[in-house]
Amino acid sequence: MPTSITTRPWRRALPALCLLALSSPLLAAEFIINTTADAADTNPGDGQCAGFGLPPSARCSLRAAIMEANAQGGTHLIGLPDGDYILDEAGIDEDQAVTGDLDIRADITIVNGSAALPFIGQQVGDRLFEVHPTASLTLQHVGLGGGEALNGARPFGGAVLVWYAADLQIERSYLFGNRASKGGAVHVWGDASIVDSALEFNFLVDPAPDDDNQGSAIAVERTIFAPAQLGLVRSSLSDNGEVEFNGNLVPNSYALLVEDGAKAQIYNTSIIDNTRGIWVRSASQLDMGQSTIANNRSFGLRFDHNPDNPDPRLTVLFTVIAGNGGVAQCRSASAFFLNPNLTQLDVSDHANAATDVSCGFVGASDVALDGWPFHPQPMQHDLTRYYLPVPGRGLVDAGGPTCMGPDDQ
């Protein structure tokens, strides 16, 4: 498994047929960014996107546009052309987007209409975006890399931190090389939806790590204030965890953490080539279908059930868990297997497949795989990565009588 965040380039392009659909929102944007410089807005609320100290011909910076949108409130569309947008206004834990990360306090959509992904990064030791309560952020076709949440009051979400009662939507985007003590790329206390996107080479850093340091790509955590939910669709989490890093890298991290009563829904998504796959704990819920958890260095899926809650908390349909390292493909807090008799589990007889019995896939429609069922190298589709099944190895034409879609297995 690759271990360097520089192994693959951050720039990705969508097919030319997609460009018409992407270009029209840019032309209709309320603010169109015309400089890659990072500068705070001169007078937030005056309706003008004007970065301090920038020339009139190129003064609408990304930071200035966000500050202006926040000051006005309501809904705003920001057009972001291709380019490298490096946040260099130093000052973490400032919450008005003047310095450090870009604080979102309105309903803001940032859209790119070019073939290549614009890159948003930082060089001030802070994350990239912080979505505050009641606000929403939509990111369409962008790259987020090098974000860092380690030194401030909230060391969560290296690229994006989503507060309770806040909303994040990420579409056709690439998040890579971000780091935090929890939620290496994204940390969710509110609602988040990630579609047609890839999260790669994100990781966790802590000088004294423990089991709280989890979610090398994403952490979803319910707070006392509001529910927390994640939707992950047609996306991939790959090569997250133990990357090449000269620091206090957290070992044995799961790419996705769902905890404290949070809920995650995962469909048509690949969790592959990470240090570990998914950990669901403390009365949380995972619904997963048409997905693959494969070739992670250690356990593919860990589910720690809550004996005080008899309702189904883990549902798995049309999913493959195969080729993960360690003692077993799936495990719980107390054993290297999931007990299919637990009332919290709904995993058996749903046309699932695994390379051992630890996941509880023991129904008539489930498939016991004899070995690695995929081609040896992952495939690339636009931004996302996945493993392609090999005919004759147990997956092709092994779906159940009622499939969720034409591309189930």
Short mmCIF file of C-alpha atoms in Angstrom, two decimals:
data_model
loop_
_atom_site.label_atom_id
_atom_site.label_comp_id
_atom_site.label_asym_id
_atom_site.label_seq_id
_atom_site.Cartn_x
_atom_site.Cartn_y
_atom_site.Cartn_z
CA MET A 1 0.00 0.00 0.00
CA PRO A 2 1.41 3.44 -0.86
CA THR A 3 2.59 5.39 2.20
CA SER A 4 3.41 8.85 0.90
CA ILE A 5 0.87 11.61 0.42
CA THR A 6 2.93 12.80 -2.54
CA THR A 7 2.68 9.49 -4.37
CA ARG A 8 -0.22 10.64 -6.50
CA PRO A 9 -0.95 14.16 -7.83
CA TRP A 10 -3.78 16.20 -6.33
CA ARG A 11 -4.99 17.47 -9.64
CA ARG A 12 -7.84 15.44 -11.10
CA ALA A 13 -10.02 16.16 -14.13
CA LEU A 14 -13.57 15.14 -14.95
CA PRO A 15 -14.49 14.03 -18.46
CA ALA A 16 -15.15 16.78 -20.97
CA LEU A 17 -18.85 15.89 -21.12
CA CYS A 18 -19.21 17.10 -17.53
CA LEU A 19 -17.87 20.58 -18.20
CA LEU A 20 -21.10 22.09 -19.48
CA ALA A 21 -22.88 21.06 -16.31
CA LEU A 22 -20.10 22.55 -14.21
CA SER A 23 -19.56 25.81 -16.05
CA SER A 24 -22.99 27.41 -15.83
CA PRO A 25 -23.05 27.75 -12.00
CA LEU A 26 -19.69 29.54 -12.16
CA LEU A 27 -21.07 32.12 -14.57
CA ALA A 28 -24.09 32.69 -12.34
CA ALA A 29 -22.07 33.05 -9.15
CA GLU A 30 -22.63 36.04 -6.92
CA PHE A 31 -18.90 36.28 -6.24
CA ILE A 32 -16.34 35.09 -8.80
CA ILE A 33 -12.87 34.76 -7.34
CA ASN A 34 -10.29 36.58 -9.48
CA THR A 35 -7.14 36.21 -7.39
CA THR A 36 -5.38 33.33 -5.66
CA ALA A 37 -4.07 35.70 -2.98
CA ASP A 38 -5.33 35.26 0.57
CA ALA A 39 -6.66 38.56 1.93
CA ALA A 40 -9.44 39.51 4.35
CA ASP A 41 -12.38 41.57 3.12
CA THR A 42 -11.93 45.33 3.49
CA ASN A 43 -15.47 46.10 4.68
CA PRO A 44 -17.65 43.01 5.30
CA GLY A 45 -21.31 43.68 4.58
CA ASP A 46 -20.93 46.40 1.95
CA GLY A 47 -21.71 44.00 -0.91
CA GLN A 48 -18.21 44.24 -2.36
CA CYS A 49 -15.71 41.40 -2.44
CA ALA A 50 -12.53 43.38 -1.89
CA GLY A 51 -9.47 41.81 -0.31
CA PHE A 52 -7.44 44.22 1.77
CA GLY A 53 -4.42 45.57 -0.09
CA LEU A 54 -5.28 43.93 -3.41
CA PRO A 55 -5.48 45.84 -6.73
CA PRO A 56 -8.97 46.69 -8.08
CA SER A 57 -8.50 44.40 -11.07
CA ALA A 58 -7.89 41.30 -8.92
CA ARG A 59 -9.21 41.86 -5.43
CA CYS A 60 -11.95 39.24 -4.88
CA SER A 61 -10.14 36.63 -2.80
CA LEU A 62 -11.79 33.46 -1.53
CA ARG A 63 -11.48 34.70 2.05
CA ALA A 64 -12.99 38.09 1.18
CA ALA A 65 -15.93 36.47 -0.61
CA ILE A 66 -16.68 34.23 2.37
CA MET A 67 -16.44 37.13 4.81
CA GLU A 68 -18.82 39.16 2.67
CA ALA A 69 -21.27 36.26 2.41
CA ASN A 70 -21.13 35.72 6.17
CA ALA A 71 -21.80 39.38 6.85
CA GLN A 72 -24.83 39.45 4.55
CA GLY A 73 -26.26 36.11 5.72
CA GLY A 74 -28.61 34.06 3.58
CA THR A 75 -27.58 31.99 0.56
CA HIS A 76 -24.55 32.73 -1.61
CA LEU A 77 -22.79 31.17 -4.61
CA ILE A 78 -19.04 31.59 -5.04
CA GLY A 79 -17.34 30.72 -8.33
CA LEU A 80 -13.82 29.35 -7.90
CA PRO A 81 -11.70 29.10 -11.08
CA ASP A 82 -8.80 26.68 -11.38
CA GLY A 83 -5.75 27.67 -9.35
CA ASP A 84 -3.87 27.18 -6.09
CA TYR A 85 -5.52 28.97 -3.17
CA ILE A 86 -3.14 28.88 -0.20
CA LEU A 87 -4.44 30.26 3.10
CA ASP A 88 -1.61 32.26 4.67
CA GLU A 89 -3.37 34.69 7.04
CA ALA A 90 -1.96 33.39 10.33
CA GLY A 91 -4.11 33.13 13.46
CA ILE A 92 -5.90 29.97 14.59
CA ASP A 93 -9.05 29.88 16.77
CA GLU A 94 -10.36 33.09 15.18
CA ASP A 95 -13.98 32.46 14.12
CA GLN A 96 -14.87 35.22 11.63
CA ALA A 97 -12.69 34.02 8.71
CA VAL A 98 -10.30 36.96 9.12
CA THR A 99 -7.34 34.68 9.83
CA GLY A 100 -6.62 30.96 9.85
CA ASP A 101 -9.36 28.70 8.52
CA LEU A 102 -12.34 29.88 6.49
CA ASP A 103 -15.27 30.14 8.90
CA ILE A 104 -18.68 29.53 7.34
CA ARG A 105 -21.60 31.37 8.99
CA ALA A 106 -24.10 31.55 6.10
CA ASP A 107 -25.34 29.13 3.42
CA ILE A 108 -22.44 29.09 0.98
CA THR A 109 -21.80 27.04 -2.16
CA ILE A 110 -18.33 27.04 -3.71
CA VAL A 111 -18.35 25.68 -7.25
CA ASN A 112 -15.64 25.15 -9.85
CA GLY A 113 -16.43 25.01 -13.55
CA SER A 114 -13.04 24.12 -15.05
CA ALA A 115 -11.68 20.74 -16.06
CA ALA A 116 -9.00 20.64 -13.35
CA LEU A 117 -9.63 20.84 -9.63
CA PRO A 118 -8.74 24.12 -7.95
CA PHE A 119 -6.60 23.41 -4.89
CA ILE A 120 -7.31 24.92 -1.47
CA GLY A 121 -4.47 24.47 1.02
CA GLN A 122 -2.88 26.26 3.95
CA GLN A 123 0.51 27.20 5.39
CA VAL A 124 -0.52 28.61 8.78
CA GLY A 125 -1.10 25.44 10.81
CA ASP A 126 -4.90 25.43 10.61
CA ARG A 127 -7.68 23.49 8.94
CA LEU A 128 -9.31 24.79 5.75
CA PHE A 129 -13.02 25.23 6.62
CA GLU A 130 -15.06 25.42 9.82
CA VAL A 131 -18.84 25.26 9.38
CA HIS A 132 -20.53 26.86 12.37
CA PRO A 133 -23.98 26.03 13.86
CA THR A 134 -26.96 26.74 11.52
CA ALA A 135 -24.61 27.38 8.57
CA SER A 136 -24.08 25.20 5.50
CA LEU A 137 -21.23 24.68 3.07
CA THR A 138 -21.38 22.96 -0.32
CA LEU A 139 -18.13 22.21 -2.15
CA GLN A 140 -18.38 21.16 -5.79
CA HIS A 141 -15.36 19.90 -7.72
CA VAL A 142 -12.51 21.16 -5.55
CA GLY A 143 -9.34 19.77 -3.99
CA LEU A 144 -8.65 20.18 -0.28
CA GLY A 145 -5.15 19.28 0.86
CA GLY A 146 -2.65 19.88 3.61
CA GLY A 147 -5.17 21.04 6.20
CA GLU A 148 -4.07 20.73 9.81
CA ALA A 149 -6.03 20.75 13.08
CA LEU A 150 -3.52 19.95 15.78
CA ASN A 151 -2.67 23.02 17.83
CA GLY A 152 -5.90 24.90 18.44
CA ALA A 153 -8.74 24.51 20.91
CA ARG A 154 -10.53 22.13 18.51
CA PRO A 155 -8.03 19.65 17.03
CA PHE A 156 -10.64 17.93 14.87
CA GLY A 157 -11.17 17.84 11.12
CA GLY A 158 -7.98 18.62 9.23
CA ALA A 159 -9.84 19.84 6.14
CA VAL A 160 -13.36 20.56 7.46
CA LEU A 161 -14.95 20.74 10.91
CA VAL A 162 -18.76 20.58 10.89
CA TRP A 163 -20.44 21.89 14.04
CA TYR A 164 -23.74 20.63 15.46
CA ALA A 165 -26.79 21.91 13.53
CA ALA A 166 -24.47 22.65 10.59
CA ASP A 167 -24.46 21.04 7.16
CA LEU A 168 -21.68 20.02 4.77
CA GLN A 169 -22.06 18.72 1.23
CA ILE A 170 -19.03 17.62 -0.78
CA GLU A 171 -19.46 16.65 -4.42
CA ARG A 172 -16.89 15.45 -7.00
CA SER A 173 -14.01 16.53 -4.80
CA TYR A 174 -10.64 15.20 -3.64
CA LEU A 175 -9.47 15.47 -0.01
CA PHE A 176 -5.87 14.41 0.58
CA GLY A 177 -2.99 14.81 2.99
CA ASN A 178 -5.02 16.43 5.78
CA ARG A 179 -4.31 15.70 9.43
CA ALA A 180 -5.84 16.15 12.87
CA SER A 181 -5.98 14.36 16.21
CA LYS A 182 -9.42 13.02 15.22
CA GLY A 183 -11.18 13.09 11.87
CA GLY A 184 -8.08 13.50 9.72
CA ALA A 185 -9.95 15.09 6.80
CA VAL A 186 -13.51 15.68 8.06
CA HIS A 187 -14.99 15.75 11.56
CA VAL A 188 -18.78 15.84 11.76
CA TRP A 189 -20.90 16.94 14.74
CA GLY A 190 -23.78 17.88 12.43
CA ASP A 191 -24.81 16.58 8.99
CA ALA A 192 -22.48 15.72 6.13
CA SER A 193 -22.99 14.27 2.66
CA ILE A 194 -20.04 13.18 0.51
CA VAL A 195 -20.81 12.11 -3.05
CA ASP A 196 -18.58 11.08 -5.97
CA SER A 197 -15.49 12.06 -4.00
CA ALA A 198 -12.20 10.56 -2.86
CA LEU A 199 -10.42 10.86 0.49
CA GLU A 200 -6.80 9.70 0.37
CA PHE A 201 -3.61 9.88 2.45
CA ASN A 202 -5.29 11.62 5.39
CA PHE A 203 -3.98 10.74 8.85
CA LEU A 204 -3.97 11.38 12.59
CA VAL A 205 -1.28 12.94 14.77
CA ASP A 206 -1.05 12.91 18.57
CA PRO A 207 1.97 12.68 20.91
CA ALA A 208 0.00 10.44 23.32
CA PRO A 209 -2.55 8.55 21.20
CA ASP A 210 -5.38 6.45 22.60
CA ASP A 211 -8.64 4.96 21.30
CA ASP A 212 -10.14 8.44 21.00
CA ASN A 213 -7.77 9.17 18.11
CA GLN A 214 -9.74 7.53 15.29
CA GLY A 215 -11.18 8.37 11.91
CA SER A 216 -8.06 8.97 9.82
CA ALA A 217 -10.34 10.12 6.99
CA ILE A 218 -13.71 10.89 8.68
CA ALA A 219 -15.06 10.96 12.23
CA VAL A 220 -18.80 11.30 12.93
CA GLU A 221 -19.75 12.06 16.52
CA ARG A 222 -23.08 12.97 18.08
CA THR A 223 -23.07 15.78 20.63
CA ILE A 224 -25.55 16.59 23.41
CA PHE A 225 -26.92 19.40 21.24
CA ALA A 226 -28.01 17.64 18.04
CA PRO A 227 -27.75 14.38 16.04
CA ALA A 228 -24.80 13.70 13.76
CA GLN A 229 -25.23 12.00 10.38
CA LEU A 230 -23.02 11.07 7.45
CA GLY A 231 -24.01 10.03 3.95
CA LEU A 232 -21.23 8.52 1.84
CA VAL A 233 -22.23 7.68 -1.74
CA ARG A 234 -20.21 6.59 -4.81
CA SER A 235 -17.00 7.59 -3.06
CA SER A 236 -13.76 6.03 -1.86
CA LEU A 237 -11.64 6.15 1.28
CA SER A 238 -8.20 4.80 0.45
CA ASP A 239 -4.63 4.92 1.75
CA ASN A 240 -5.65 6.75 4.92
CA GLY A 241 -3.88 6.09 8.21
CA GLU A 242 -0.21 5.21 8.42
CA VAL A 243 1.26 7.47 5.75
CA GLU A 244 4.85 8.64 5.55
CA PHE A 245 5.13 11.40 8.16
CA ASN A 246 7.96 12.58 10.40
CA GLY A 247 5.97 13.18 13.57
CA ASN A 248 3.65 11.67 16.15
CA LEU A 249 1.65 9.55 13.72
CA VAL A 250 -1.26 7.69 15.34
CA PRO A 251 -0.99 3.94 14.57
CA ASN A 252 -3.80 1.43 14.02
CA SER A 253 -6.37 4.05 13.04
CA TYR A 254 -9.68 3.25 11.35
CA ALA A 255 -10.44 5.33 8.25
CA LEU A 256 -14.04 5.97 9.36
CA LEU A 257 -15.23 6.35 12.96
CA VAL A 258 -18.93 6.51 13.88
CA GLU A 259 -19.52 7.07 17.59
CA ASP A 260 -21.67 8.41 20.44
CA GLY A 261 -25.00 7.69 18.78
CA ALA A 262 -24.13 9.04 15.34
CA LYS A 263 -25.53 7.51 12.15
CA ALA A 264 -23.77 6.73 8.87
CA GLN A 265 -25.26 5.56 5.57
CA ILE A 266 -22.78 4.20 3.03
CA TYR A 267 -23.71 3.11 -0.49
CA ASN A 268 -21.66 2.12 -3.53
CA THR A 269 -18.46 3.14 -1.76
CA SER A 270 -15.00 1.58 -1.41
CA ILE A 271 -13.08 1.52 1.88
CA ILE A 272 -9.78 0.13 0.62
CA ASP A 273 -6.03 0.12 1.28
CA ASN A 274 -6.28 1.99 4.59
CA THR A 275 -4.62 1.03 7.86
CA ARG A 276 -8.03 -0.18 9.10
CA GLY A 277 -11.57 0.14 7.74
CA ILE A 278 -14.62 1.22 9.78
CA TRP A 279 -15.24 1.39 13.55
CA VAL A 280 -18.82 1.81 14.82
CA ARG A 281 -19.15 2.20 18.59
CA SER A 282 -21.10 3.64 21.55
CA ALA A 283 -24.68 3.10 20.35
CA SER A 284 -24.06 4.37 16.82
CA GLN A 285 -25.65 3.09 13.62
CA LEU A 286 -24.27 2.05 10.24
CA ASP A 287 -26.36 1.18 7.18
CA MET A 288 -24.17 -0.05 4.33
CA GLY A 289 -25.00 -1.39 0.88
CA GLN A 290 -23.30 -2.15 -2.44
CA SER A 291 -19.92 -1.36 -0.92
CA THR A 292 -16.47 -2.88 -0.57
CA ILE A 293 -14.15 -3.04 2.44
CA ALA A 294 -10.96 -4.62 1.15
CA ASN A 295 -7.19 -4.80 1.46
CA ASN A 296 -6.96 -2.69 4.58
CA ARG A 297 -3.87 -3.57 6.63
CA SER A 298 -5.91 -4.80 9.56
CA PHE A 299 -9.59 -5.27 10.48
CA GLY A 300 -12.14 -4.31 7.85
CA LEU A 301 -15.14 -3.62 10.11
CA ARG A 302 -15.42 -3.27 13.87
CA PHE A 303 -18.85 -3.00 15.50
CA ASP A 304 -19.14 -2.60 19.28
CA HIS A 305 -22.79 -3.21 20.15
CA ASN A 306 -24.71 -1.53 22.96
CA PRO A 307 -26.53 -4.19 25.05
CA ASP A 308 -29.03 -1.59 26.29
CA ASN A 309 -30.31 -0.88 22.76
CA PRO A 310 -31.94 -3.89 21.02
CA ASP A 311 -32.74 -2.05 17.77
CA PRO A 312 -30.75 -2.85 14.60
CA ARG A 313 -27.62 -0.72 14.57
CA LEU A 314 -25.64 -2.47 11.83
CA THR A 315 -27.27 -3.30 8.49
CA VAL A 316 -25.16 -4.64 5.62
CA LEU A 317 -26.52 -5.44 2.14
CA PHE A 318 -24.82 -6.53 -1.10
CA THR A 319 -21.38 -5.77 0.36
CA VAL A 320 -17.95 -7.43 0.11
CA ILE A 321 -15.48 -7.56 3.00
CA ALA A 322 -12.34 -9.30 1.82
CA GLY A 323 -8.58 -9.44 1.99
CA ASN A 324 -8.15 -7.29 5.08
CA GLY A 325 -5.17 -8.12 7.28
CA GLY A 326 -5.21 -9.06 10.93
CA VAL A 327 -6.89 -11.94 12.69
CA ALA A 328 -10.32 -11.49 11.09
CA GLN A 329 -12.25 -9.44 8.54
CA CYS A 330 -14.68 -8.22 11.22
CA ARG A 331 -14.50 -7.90 14.97
CA SER A 332 -16.29 -6.56 18.05
CA ALA A 333 -15.04 -5.12 21.32
CA SER A 334 -14.73 -8.53 22.94
CA ALA A 335 -14.18 -10.99 20.09
CA PHE A 336 -12.66 -11.39 16.65
CA PHE A 337 -16.08 -11.86 15.05
CA LEU A 338 -19.58 -10.35 14.92
CA ASN A 339 -22.30 -12.43 16.52
CA PRO A 340 -25.09 -12.86 13.90
CA ASN A 341 -27.58 -13.62 16.70
CA LEU A 342 -27.36 -10.13 18.18
CA THR A 343 -30.60 -8.22 17.68
CA GLN A 344 -28.54 -5.13 16.79
CA LEU A 345 -27.19 -6.84 13.65
CA ASP A 346 -28.96 -7.28 10.33
CA VAL A 347 -26.17 -8.67 8.18
CA SER A 348 -27.04 -12.27 7.29
CA ASP A 349 -28.77 -13.48 4.12
CA HIS A 350 -28.40 -10.15 2.29
CA ALA A 351 -26.17 -11.29 -0.61
CA ASN A 352 -23.01 -10.25 1.23
CA ALA A 353 -19.60 -11.86 0.71
CA ALA A 354 -16.52 -12.24 2.89
CA THR A 355 -13.29 -14.21 3.02
CA ASP A 356 -14.08 -15.59 6.49
CA VAL A 357 -17.12 -16.08 8.74
CA SER A 358 -16.24 -13.31 11.21
CA CYS A 359 -18.69 -10.82 9.67
CA GLY A 360 -21.72 -13.06 10.19
CA PHE A 361 -22.51 -13.45 6.49
CA VAL A 362 -23.91 -16.97 6.90
CA GLY A 363 -27.30 -16.82 5.15
CA ALA A 364 -28.42 -18.69 2.05
CA SER A 365 -27.76 -15.73 -0.25
CA ASP A 366 -24.38 -14.86 1.26
CA VAL A 367 -21.12 -15.98 -0.35
CA ALA A 368 -18.10 -17.52 1.37
CA LEU A 369 -15.08 -16.46 -0.67
CA ASP A 370 -12.13 -18.81 -1.04
CA GLY A 371 -9.61 -16.02 -1.61
CA TRP A 372 -9.02 -12.57 -3.06
CA PRO A 373 -11.92 -12.00 -5.49
CA PHE A 374 -10.66 -8.88 -7.27
CA HIS A 375 -8.06 -7.88 -9.80
CA PRO A 376 -4.77 -7.16 -7.99
CA GLN A 377 -4.70 -3.40 -8.56
CA PRO A 378 -7.52 -0.93 -7.88
CA MET A 379 -9.25 0.79 -10.76
CA GLN A 380 -9.79 4.54 -11.13
CA HIS A 381 -13.12 6.10 -12.11
CA ASP A 382 -12.95 9.90 -12.26
CA LEU A 383 -11.80 10.69 -8.70
CA THR A 384 -12.68 7.47 -6.92
CA ARG A 385 -10.90 4.12 -6.62
CA TYR A 386 -12.35 0.61 -6.42
CA TYR A 387 -11.43 -3.04 -6.90
CA LEU A 388 -12.93 -4.82 -9.92
CA PRO A 389 -14.21 -8.39 -9.34
CA VAL A 390 -12.71 -11.23 -11.36
CA PRO A 391 -15.24 -13.61 -12.98
CA GLY A 392 -15.21 -17.05 -11.44
CA ARG A 393 -14.05 -15.98 -8.00
CA GLY A 394 -17.42 -15.84 -6.31
CA LEU A 395 -18.67 -12.29 -6.83
CA VAL A 396 -19.84 -11.92 -10.42
CA ASP A 397 -23.50 -13.00 -10.72
CA ALA A 398 -23.62 -13.75 -6.99
CA GLY A 399 -26.19 -11.10 -6.13
CA GLY A 400 -29.46 -11.80 -4.39
CA PRO A 401 -32.84 -12.23 -6.12
CA THR A 402 -33.76 -8.61 -5.42
CA CYS A 403 -30.81 -6.34 -6.12
CA MET A 404 -30.54 -2.68 -5.19
CA GLY A 405 -29.41 -1.66 -8.65
CA PRO A 406 -27.89 -2.96 -11.90
CA ASP A 407 -24.30 -2.79 -10.62
CA ASP A 408 -24.63 -4.55 -7.28
CA GLN A 409 -22.13 -7.37 -7.64
#
